[in-house]
Structures are given as C-alpha cells and as structure tokens.
Coordinates of C-alpha atoms in Angstrom, one line a residue:
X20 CA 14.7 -10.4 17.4
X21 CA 12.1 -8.2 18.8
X22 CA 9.0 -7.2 17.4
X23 CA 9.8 -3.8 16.4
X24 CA 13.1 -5.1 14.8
X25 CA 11.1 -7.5 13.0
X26 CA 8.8 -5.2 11.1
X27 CA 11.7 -2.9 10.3
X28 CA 13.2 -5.6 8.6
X29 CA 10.3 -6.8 6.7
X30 CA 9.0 -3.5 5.8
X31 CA 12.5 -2.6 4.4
X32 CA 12.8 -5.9 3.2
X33 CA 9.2 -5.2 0.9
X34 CA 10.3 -1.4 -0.1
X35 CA 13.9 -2.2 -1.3
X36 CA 14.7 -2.7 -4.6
X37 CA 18.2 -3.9 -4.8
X38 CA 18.3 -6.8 -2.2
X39 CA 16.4 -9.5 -5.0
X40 CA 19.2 -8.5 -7.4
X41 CA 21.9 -8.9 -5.0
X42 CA 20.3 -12.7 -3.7
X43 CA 20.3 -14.0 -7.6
X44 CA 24.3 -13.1 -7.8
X45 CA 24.7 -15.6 -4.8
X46 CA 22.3 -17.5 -6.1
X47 CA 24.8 -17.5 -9.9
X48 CA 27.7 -18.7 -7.3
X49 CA 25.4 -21.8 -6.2
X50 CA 23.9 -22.5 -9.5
X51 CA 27.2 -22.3 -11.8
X52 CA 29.3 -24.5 -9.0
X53 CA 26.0 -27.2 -9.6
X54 CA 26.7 -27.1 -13.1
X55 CA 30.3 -27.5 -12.9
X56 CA 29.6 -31.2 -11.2
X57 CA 27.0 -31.8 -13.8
X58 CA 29.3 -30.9 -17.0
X59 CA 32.1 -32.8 -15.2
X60 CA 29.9 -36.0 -15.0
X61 CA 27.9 -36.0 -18.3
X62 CA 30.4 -34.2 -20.6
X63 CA 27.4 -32.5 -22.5
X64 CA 28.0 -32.3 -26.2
X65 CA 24.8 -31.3 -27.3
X66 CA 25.1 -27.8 -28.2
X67 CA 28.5 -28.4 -30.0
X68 CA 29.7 -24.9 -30.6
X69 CA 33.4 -23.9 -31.3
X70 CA 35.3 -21.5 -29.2
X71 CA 34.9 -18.6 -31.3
X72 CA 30.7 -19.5 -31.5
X73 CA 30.7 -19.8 -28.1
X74 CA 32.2 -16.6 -27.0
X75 CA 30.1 -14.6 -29.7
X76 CA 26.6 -16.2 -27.8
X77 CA 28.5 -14.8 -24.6
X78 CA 29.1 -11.4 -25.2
X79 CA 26.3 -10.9 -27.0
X80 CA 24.3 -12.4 -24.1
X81 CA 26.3 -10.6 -21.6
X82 CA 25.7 -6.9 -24.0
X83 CA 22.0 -8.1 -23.9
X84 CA 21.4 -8.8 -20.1
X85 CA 23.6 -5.3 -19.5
X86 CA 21.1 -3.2 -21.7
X87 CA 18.4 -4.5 -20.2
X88 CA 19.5 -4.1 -16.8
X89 CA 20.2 -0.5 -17.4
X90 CA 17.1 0.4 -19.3
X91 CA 14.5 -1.3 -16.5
X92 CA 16.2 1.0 -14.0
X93 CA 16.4 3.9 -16.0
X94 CA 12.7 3.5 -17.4
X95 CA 12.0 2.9 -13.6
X96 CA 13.2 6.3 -12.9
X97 CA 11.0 8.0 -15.5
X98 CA 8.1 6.0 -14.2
X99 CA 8.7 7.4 -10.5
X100 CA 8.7 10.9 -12.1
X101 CA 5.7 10.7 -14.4
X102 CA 3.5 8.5 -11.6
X103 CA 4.7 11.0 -8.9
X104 CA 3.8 14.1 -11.1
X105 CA 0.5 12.7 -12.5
X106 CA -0.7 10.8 -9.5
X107 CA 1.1 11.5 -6.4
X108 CA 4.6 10.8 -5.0
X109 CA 2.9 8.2 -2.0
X110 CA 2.1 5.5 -4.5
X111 CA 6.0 5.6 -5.0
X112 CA 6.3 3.3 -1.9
X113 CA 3.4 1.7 -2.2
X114 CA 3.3 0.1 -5.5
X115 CA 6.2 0.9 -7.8
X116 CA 9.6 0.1 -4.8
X117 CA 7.2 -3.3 -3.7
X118 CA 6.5 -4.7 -7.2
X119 CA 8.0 -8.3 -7.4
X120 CA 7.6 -8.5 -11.4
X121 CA 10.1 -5.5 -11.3
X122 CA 12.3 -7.0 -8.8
X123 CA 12.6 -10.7 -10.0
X124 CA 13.2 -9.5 -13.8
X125 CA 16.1 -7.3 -12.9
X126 CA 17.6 -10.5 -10.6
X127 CA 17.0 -12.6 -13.5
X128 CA 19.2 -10.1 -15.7
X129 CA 21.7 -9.9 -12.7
X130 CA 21.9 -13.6 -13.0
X131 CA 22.6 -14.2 -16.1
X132 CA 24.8 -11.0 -16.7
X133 CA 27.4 -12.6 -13.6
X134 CA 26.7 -16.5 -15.4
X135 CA 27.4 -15.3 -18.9
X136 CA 30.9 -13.1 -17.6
X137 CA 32.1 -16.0 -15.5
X138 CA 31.5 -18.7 -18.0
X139 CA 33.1 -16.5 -20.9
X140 CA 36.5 -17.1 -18.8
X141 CA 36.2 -20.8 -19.1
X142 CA 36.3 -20.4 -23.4
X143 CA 40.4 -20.7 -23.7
X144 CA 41.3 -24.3 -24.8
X145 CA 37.7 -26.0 -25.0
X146 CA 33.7 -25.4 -24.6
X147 CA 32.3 -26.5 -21.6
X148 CA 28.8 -27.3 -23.6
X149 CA 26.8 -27.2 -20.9
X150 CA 28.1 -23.6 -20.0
X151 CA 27.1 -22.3 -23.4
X152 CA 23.5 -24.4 -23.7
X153 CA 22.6 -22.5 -20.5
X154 CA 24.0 -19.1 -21.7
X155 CA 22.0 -19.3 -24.8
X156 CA 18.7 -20.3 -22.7
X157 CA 19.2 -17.7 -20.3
X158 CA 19.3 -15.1 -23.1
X159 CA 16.2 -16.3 -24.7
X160 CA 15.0 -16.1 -21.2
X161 CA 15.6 -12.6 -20.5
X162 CA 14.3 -11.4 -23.9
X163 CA 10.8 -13.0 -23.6
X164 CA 11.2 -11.0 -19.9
X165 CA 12.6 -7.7 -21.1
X166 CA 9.8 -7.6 -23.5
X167 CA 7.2 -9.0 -21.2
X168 CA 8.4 -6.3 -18.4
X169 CA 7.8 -3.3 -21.1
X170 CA 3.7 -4.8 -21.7
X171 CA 3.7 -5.2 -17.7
X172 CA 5.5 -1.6 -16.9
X173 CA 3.1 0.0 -19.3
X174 CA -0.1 -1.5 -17.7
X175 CA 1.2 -0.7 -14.1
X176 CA 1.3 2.7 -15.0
X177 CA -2.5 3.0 -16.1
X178 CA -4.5 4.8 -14.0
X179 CA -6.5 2.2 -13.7
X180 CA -4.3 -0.6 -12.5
X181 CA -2.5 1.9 -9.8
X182 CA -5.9 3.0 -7.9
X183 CA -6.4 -0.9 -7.6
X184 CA -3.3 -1.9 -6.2
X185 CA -3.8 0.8 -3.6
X186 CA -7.2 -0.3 -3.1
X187 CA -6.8 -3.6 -2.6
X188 CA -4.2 -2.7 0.1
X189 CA -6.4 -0.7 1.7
X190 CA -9.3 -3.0 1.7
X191 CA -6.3 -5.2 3.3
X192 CA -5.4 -2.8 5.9
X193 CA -9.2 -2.4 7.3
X194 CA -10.0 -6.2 7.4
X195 CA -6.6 -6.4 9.6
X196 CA -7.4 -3.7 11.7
X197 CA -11.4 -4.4 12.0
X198 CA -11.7 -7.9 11.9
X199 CA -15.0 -8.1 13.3
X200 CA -18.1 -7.9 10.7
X201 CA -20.7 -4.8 12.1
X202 CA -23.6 -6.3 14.3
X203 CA -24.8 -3.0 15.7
X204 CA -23.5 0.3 16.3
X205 CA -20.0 0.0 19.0
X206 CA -20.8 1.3 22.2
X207 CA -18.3 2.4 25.3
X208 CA -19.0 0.0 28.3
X209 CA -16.2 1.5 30.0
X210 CA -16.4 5.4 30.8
X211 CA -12.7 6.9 30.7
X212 CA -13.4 8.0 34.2
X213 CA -13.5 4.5 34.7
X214 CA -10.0 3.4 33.5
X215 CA -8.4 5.9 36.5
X216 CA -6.0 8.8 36.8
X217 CA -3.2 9.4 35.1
X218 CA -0.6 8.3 37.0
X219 CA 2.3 8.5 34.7
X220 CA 3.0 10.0 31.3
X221 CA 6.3 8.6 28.8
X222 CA 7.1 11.0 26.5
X223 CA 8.4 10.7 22.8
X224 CA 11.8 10.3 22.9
X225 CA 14.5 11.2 19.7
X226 CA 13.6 12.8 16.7
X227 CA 10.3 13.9 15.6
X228 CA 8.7 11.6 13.8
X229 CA 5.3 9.4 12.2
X230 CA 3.7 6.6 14.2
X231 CA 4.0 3.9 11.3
X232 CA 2.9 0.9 14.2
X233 CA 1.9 -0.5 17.4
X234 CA 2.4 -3.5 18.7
X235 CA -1.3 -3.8 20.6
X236 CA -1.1 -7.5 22.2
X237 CA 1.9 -6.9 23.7
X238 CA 0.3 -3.6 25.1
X239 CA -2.9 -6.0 26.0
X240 CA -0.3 -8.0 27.6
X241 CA 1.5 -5.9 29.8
X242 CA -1.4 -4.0 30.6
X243 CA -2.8 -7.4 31.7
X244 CA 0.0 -8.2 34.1
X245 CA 0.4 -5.2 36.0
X246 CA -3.6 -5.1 36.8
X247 CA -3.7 -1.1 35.0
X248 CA -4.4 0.8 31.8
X249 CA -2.3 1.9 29.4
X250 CA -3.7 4.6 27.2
X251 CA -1.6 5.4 23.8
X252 CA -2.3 9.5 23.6
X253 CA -1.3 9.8 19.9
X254 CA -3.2 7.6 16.6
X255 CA -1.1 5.7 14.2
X256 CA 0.0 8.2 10.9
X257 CA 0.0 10.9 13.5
X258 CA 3.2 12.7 13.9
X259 CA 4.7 13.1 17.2
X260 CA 7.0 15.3 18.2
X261 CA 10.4 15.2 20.6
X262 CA 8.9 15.7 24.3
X263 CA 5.0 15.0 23.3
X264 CA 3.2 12.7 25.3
X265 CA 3.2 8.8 23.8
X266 CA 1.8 6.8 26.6
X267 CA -0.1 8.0 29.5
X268 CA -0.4 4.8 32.3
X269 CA -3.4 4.4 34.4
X270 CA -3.0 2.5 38.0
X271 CA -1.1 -0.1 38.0
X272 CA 0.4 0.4 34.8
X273 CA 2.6 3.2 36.4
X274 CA 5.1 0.4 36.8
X275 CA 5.8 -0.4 33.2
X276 CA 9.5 -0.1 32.0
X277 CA 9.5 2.9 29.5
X278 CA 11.7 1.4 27.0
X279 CA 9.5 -1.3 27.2
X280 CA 6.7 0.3 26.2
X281 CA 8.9 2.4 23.4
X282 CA 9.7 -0.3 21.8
X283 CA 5.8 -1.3 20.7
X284 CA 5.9 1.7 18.9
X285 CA 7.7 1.9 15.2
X286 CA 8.2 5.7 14.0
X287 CA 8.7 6.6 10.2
X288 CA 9.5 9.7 8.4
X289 CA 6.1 8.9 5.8
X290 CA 2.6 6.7 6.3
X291 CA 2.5 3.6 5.6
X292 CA -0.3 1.3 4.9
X293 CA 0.4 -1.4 7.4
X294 CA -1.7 -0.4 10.3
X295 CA -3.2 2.7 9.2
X296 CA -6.6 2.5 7.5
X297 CA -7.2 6.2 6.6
X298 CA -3.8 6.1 4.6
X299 CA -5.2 3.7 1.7
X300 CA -7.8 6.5 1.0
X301 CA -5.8 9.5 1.8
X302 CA -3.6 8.2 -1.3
X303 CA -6.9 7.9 -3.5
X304 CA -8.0 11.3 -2.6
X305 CA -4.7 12.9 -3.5
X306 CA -5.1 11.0 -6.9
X307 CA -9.0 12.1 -7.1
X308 CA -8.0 16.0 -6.4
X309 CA -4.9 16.1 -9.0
X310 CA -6.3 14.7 -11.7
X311 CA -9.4 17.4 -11.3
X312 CA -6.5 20.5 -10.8
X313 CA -6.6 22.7 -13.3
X314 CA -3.4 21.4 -14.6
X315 CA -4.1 18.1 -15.5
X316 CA -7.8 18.2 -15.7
X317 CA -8.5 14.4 -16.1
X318 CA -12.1 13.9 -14.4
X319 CA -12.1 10.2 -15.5
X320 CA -9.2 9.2 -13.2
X321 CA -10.9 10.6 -10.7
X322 CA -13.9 8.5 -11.1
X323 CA -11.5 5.7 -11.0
X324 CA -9.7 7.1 -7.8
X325 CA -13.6 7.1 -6.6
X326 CA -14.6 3.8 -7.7
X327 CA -12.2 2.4 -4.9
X328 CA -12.9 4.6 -2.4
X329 CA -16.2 3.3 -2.7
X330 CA -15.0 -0.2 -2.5
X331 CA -13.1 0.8 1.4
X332 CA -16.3 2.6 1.9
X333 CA -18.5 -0.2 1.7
X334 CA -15.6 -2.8 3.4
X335 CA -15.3 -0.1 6.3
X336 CA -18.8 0.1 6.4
X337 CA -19.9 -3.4 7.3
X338 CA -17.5 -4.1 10.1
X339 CA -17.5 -3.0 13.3
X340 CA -15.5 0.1 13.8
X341 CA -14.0 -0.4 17.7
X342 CA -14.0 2.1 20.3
X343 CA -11.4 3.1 21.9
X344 CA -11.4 0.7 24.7
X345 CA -9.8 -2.5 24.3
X346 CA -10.7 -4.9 27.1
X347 CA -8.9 -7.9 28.1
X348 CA -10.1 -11.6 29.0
X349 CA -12.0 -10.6 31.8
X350 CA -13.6 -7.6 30.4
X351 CA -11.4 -5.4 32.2
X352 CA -10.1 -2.4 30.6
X353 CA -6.3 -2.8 29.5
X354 CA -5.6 -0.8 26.7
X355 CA -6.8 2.7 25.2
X356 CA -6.1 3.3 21.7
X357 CA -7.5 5.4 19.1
X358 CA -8.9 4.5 15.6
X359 CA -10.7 6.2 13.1
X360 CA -14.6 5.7 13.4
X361 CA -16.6 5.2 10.7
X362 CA -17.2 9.6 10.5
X363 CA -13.3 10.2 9.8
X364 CA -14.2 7.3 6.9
X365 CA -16.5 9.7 5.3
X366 CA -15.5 12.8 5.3
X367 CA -11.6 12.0 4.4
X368 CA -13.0 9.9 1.6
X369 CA -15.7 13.2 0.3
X370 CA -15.1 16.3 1.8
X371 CA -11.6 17.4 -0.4
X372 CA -13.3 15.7 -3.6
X373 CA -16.8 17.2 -2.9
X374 CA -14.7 21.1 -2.8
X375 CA -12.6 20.8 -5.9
X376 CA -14.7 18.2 -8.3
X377 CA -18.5 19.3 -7.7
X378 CA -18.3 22.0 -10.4
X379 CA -17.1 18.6 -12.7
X380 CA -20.6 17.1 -13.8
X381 CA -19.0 13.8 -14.0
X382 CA -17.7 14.2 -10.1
X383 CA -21.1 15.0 -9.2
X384 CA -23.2 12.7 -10.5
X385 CA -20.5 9.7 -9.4
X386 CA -20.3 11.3 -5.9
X387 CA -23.9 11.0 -5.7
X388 CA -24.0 7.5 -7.3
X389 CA -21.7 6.6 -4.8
X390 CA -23.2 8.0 -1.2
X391 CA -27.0 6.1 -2.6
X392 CA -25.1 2.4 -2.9
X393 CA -23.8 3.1 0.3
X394 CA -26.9 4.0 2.2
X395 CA -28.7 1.2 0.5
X396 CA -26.2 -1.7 0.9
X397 CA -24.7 -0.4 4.6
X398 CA -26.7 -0.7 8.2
X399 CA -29.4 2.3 9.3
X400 CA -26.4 3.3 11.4
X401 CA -24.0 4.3 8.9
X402 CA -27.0 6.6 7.4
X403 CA -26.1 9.8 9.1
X404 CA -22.6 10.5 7.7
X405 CA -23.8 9.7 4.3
X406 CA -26.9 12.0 4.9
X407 CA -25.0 15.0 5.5
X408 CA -22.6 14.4 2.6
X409 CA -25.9 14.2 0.4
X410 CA -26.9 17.4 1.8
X411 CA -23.5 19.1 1.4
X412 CA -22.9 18.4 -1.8
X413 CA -26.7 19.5 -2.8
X414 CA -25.9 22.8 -1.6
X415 CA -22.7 23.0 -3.5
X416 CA -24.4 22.2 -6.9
X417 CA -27.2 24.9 -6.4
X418 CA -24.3 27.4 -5.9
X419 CA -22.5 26.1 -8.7
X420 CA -24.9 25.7 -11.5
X421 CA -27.0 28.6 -12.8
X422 CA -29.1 26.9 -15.9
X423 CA -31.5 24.8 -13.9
X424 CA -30.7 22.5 -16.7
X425 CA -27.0 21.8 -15.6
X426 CA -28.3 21.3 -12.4
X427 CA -30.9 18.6 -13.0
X428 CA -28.3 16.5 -14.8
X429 CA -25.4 17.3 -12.2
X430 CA -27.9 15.5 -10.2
X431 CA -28.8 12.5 -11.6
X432 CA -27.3 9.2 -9.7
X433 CA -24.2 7.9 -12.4
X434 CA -21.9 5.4 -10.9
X435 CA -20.2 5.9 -14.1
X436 CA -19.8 9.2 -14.0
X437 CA -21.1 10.9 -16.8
X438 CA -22.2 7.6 -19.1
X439 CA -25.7 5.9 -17.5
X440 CA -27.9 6.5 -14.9
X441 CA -29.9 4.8 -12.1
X442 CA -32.9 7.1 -13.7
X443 CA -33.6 8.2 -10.4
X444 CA -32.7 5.5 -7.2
X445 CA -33.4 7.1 -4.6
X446 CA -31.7 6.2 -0.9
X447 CA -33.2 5.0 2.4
X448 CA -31.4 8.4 4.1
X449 CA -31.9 11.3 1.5
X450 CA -35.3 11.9 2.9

C-alpha cells in the first residue's frame, strides 16, 4: 500500500462513524461462539432464571440497547446542527465524526443489541444461564454508558471543551510540522536563482480540488537521486485547480515520473489539520468572529476561542519557522516547499478578530493582554509582527471610543477579558 493510500485510509478510518459499530457485530459473532464452548463446559447455573424470566431480561435489554442506539445518533444529529450553527460547521470533522467515546458507546450498544437478539433464539426448551448472566450484565453496562455518554455529550458541547480539542490539535499540527525549537531568526542560504531553471512544469490533474498532504521525504528522496530540485508551486490547504501548475522541476529533476510525483500529493474537498498549521487557528478565528456577530453576541467564547490562539501563538513562536528551502544530506538544495512564516501566524490569528471584536471592551483588553505575553515570553525576533498588531489595534480603539473614559479601560492589559488586569505590564516592543 502506497503512501497516499495509506493516509486515505487512516484519515477515513479517524472521520467515520460507523466502521467501530460495524467491528463490535463481528466482534458479537466471536464473543457469543466463545461463550457457547464455555456454557457447554461449565453448564453455568448461577443465574437460574426460567424461560419466561429470561426472555423478559432479553427484550427488555434488546428495547434498551435499541433506544439508546437511536437516541445517541439522533442527539448526534442535533449536536452537528447546534455546534455547526453556534461555532462553525469545520469543528464537525474535527472533533464531533473523530470522538472515540461516541464511537465505542454506540459499538457497545451494537454489541449487545445483536448478543441479546441472537441469544433470545436459544430460550425454547431450556436457559442457557450463561447466555442470560451476560445479557443482564451487558444491560447494566450500557445503562451506566448511555447515561455517562449524555454527562460526556453535554460537556463536549461547551464552548470551552471544543476550542481545546481544536487547540490541542493544532498545537499538534505545528510541533509535527516545525519540529525544531527557534535558535535565531531562519535565513535562505540558497538563493532561488541558485536552485536553477525551470525545466519542467506537471500540472494538476482531475478535478479541482484542496491540497490536504505531501509526502516531503519521498520528494527529499527523489529529488536526491536524480541530482535536481523539485519545487511544489502550490501550499498545503491551498486549492488547486484542473490544469494549475503542481510541481515545477529544476535540473535534473526534469526526469521524474509525473505520476510519481502525483501520487505524494493527497487532495480533499475541505482542510484538514493533518499537515496544515494555519487550519487549527483559521477554526478558532471562525469561532472568535461568530460568537462576536451580532446574532449571537457571546464575547466570552471569544475570549475562550482567543485563549488558544494564544496557546499556538506562543508554540509557533518558539520554534523555528523553516524557509522554503529544504536541503538534503549534503546541503544541497532538493526540495522547495512553502509554509507559513511566523507573519501569516499573526495576522490570521488577529487581523479578522481585531476588525469585528475591538468595539467589544472585553476583545480589546484580551487582545492586548494577549500580544504583551507574547512579546515578553517570545525571542526579539518575533517583536515586529506583534508591534504592528499593538499599533493597529491602538488606532482602532481611538476611532471607536469617544469618552476618553472607555478608551482608558479598553486599554488596560486583561488576559481575562474584562475581569483583572496586569495594572499596566508593559511589553519589550510597544515602545
């Protein structure tokens, strides 16, 4: 299996719901078949039920496991509508298809729905006791889950709890794509001048399409082995279209098979998280600005939605945000390829919140609370960015607020928002 068939698999494996479900009824066939040899054995008597007791636990565990089956999937629905409406439809994917509480409750429902309707046929002449012991079990089970799934699905669906998952995948993201902790500002030893003419370009093929993927050591690889450069035109969570340019080969790397090189790129119809570290925070932006529209006007989840961002801020921050060279072994440029730098960072993360949520007091003050930490706790390098988002969002205030009062307060440092203060921190780059 190839790479690019790989990740396919496992990223549909991680966003479907229905495969768990479906693995627990094979895993009934296995399980009930162990239990037959077991019963057959022992002859269990402990439970000691009659016929007629035994088929009442049954249906009434079978009516049970049913129910719940169809409310978590129905309340599942409602949840995708009222977290797609409130928050945004991306963290659909994200966090609510790839939760494994969700999945392994519904397969233990599955399970013992298919154990309880196959056993129930085996209540004619006598009571296989074992049969009934684990019916009865399995029902407790799935009660204590059904009602432990209603406390979980209720704090999944805080605001709270859904800007940390996507957070903490984020943060994820950037340590897998920067891996290197920041030492000093990334500079390009190689000019592109340096890296050759183009000699070929392969162009997107198929339907238009987002670049969810790239598989960069096998373009390190072949890069290697031919003795050229090959330059990857588009960024991943860019969208290509049918005929643009997707690799453009330098020197030797004219040789390259074309479908070779396709097939280190995986195209989607929607961004993904898995190699795109602007996606993490493009989610908690969209969060940020809908809960400050007019419609919902909920400034605290915003602060929340901004409380991460400062989090990949600060992660992004201290590691060393590449160039676009990537050298091989020898030093010798192999591959070029594109990744946000640590400017892209800043403005994604303030720029849309800074427009709608600086006439919020709470915004502001957070905002500001937010670019001081930074420049205190990240390198003299990472100043600048931070510097002009200070100055931006000064301007904005005086334009906004007319009672010099307003405007003293919107400007007090508040990490909380609109609760303490840092009476008055000051940062190494507002001067």
């Amino acid at each position: 299996m190839t790479w690019k068939q790989r990740n396919k698999v496992r990223s549909y494996l991680r966003s479907s719901l229905w495969i768990v479900p479906v693995l627990a009824g094979l895993a009934e066939r296995m399980f009930r078949a162990i239990v037959e040899v077991v019963e057959a054995r022992t002859h269990w008597t402990w439970f000691d039920l009659g016929i007629d007791g035994a088929k009442a636990l049954s249906n009434t565990v079978i009516t049970l496991s049913l129910s719940f089956v169809v409310f978590t999937f129905g309340s599942l629905l409602v949840a995708i509508q009222v977290a797609s409406g409130q928050y945004t439809p991306r963290i659909i994917a994200t966090t609510l298809l790839r939760d494994n509480v969700i999945r392994y409750t519904v397969a233990l429902f599955v399970f013992t729905l298919l154990f309880a309707v196959r056993a129930i046929n085996r209540l004619e002449n006598s009571v296989p006791q074992l049969f009934v012991c684990i019916i009865g079990t399995l029902g407790l089970i799935c009660l204590a889950a059904f009602l432990f799934l209603i406390d979980y699905a209720a704090r999944l669906l805080r605001p709270v709890s859904l800007v940390k998952r996507i957070g903490d995948e984020g943060l994820r993201v950037i340590e897998a794509v920067y891996p290197e902790k920041f030492t000093s500002a990334p500079t390009a030893t190689t000019q592109l001048q340096e890296a050759g003419a183009v000699e070929r370009t392969i162009l997107h093929r198929g339907t238009s399409a987002i670049i969810l993927a790239v598989d960069v050591p096998r373009l390190i690889a072949e890069a290697k082995s031919e003795g050229g450069v090959i330059e990857f035109a588009p960024q991943v969570g860019d969208f290509v279209g049918a005929g643009e340019p997707l690799f453009l080969l330098r020197g030797a790397a004219k040789s390259i098979d074309d479908d070779l090189l396709r097939s280190c790129v995986i195209f989607g119809s929607e961004r993904t998280l898995e190699q795109d570290p602007l996606f993490g925070i493009r989610i908690l932006v969209d969060i940020a600005i809908k809960a400050l529209s007019a419609a919902i006007n909920d400034p605290t989840t915003a602060v929340l939605a901004i409380d991460q961002l400062h989090g990949l801020l600060r992660s992004a921050g201290r590691r060393n945000l590449r160039t676009d060279f990537i050298l091989g072994p020898n030093g010798a440029l192999r591959v070029i390829f594109r990744t946000p730098d640590w400017d892209a960072f800043v403005h994604l993360a303030f720029v849309e919140i800074r427009f709608y949520g600086a006439s919020n007091i709470q915004i502001a003050r957070r905002l500001r609370a937010m670019i001081i930490n930074l420049a205190n706790t990240l390198p003299a390098d990472r100043h600048a960015a931070l510097r002009l988002e200070l100055h931006l969002l000064d301007q904005m205030l005086e334009k906004l607020y007319v009672l010099p009062e307003d405007l003293a307060l919107a400007r007090i440092p508040d990490s909380q928002g609109l609760g303490g203060s840092t009476n008055g921190t000051t940062m190494p780059c507002a001067t």
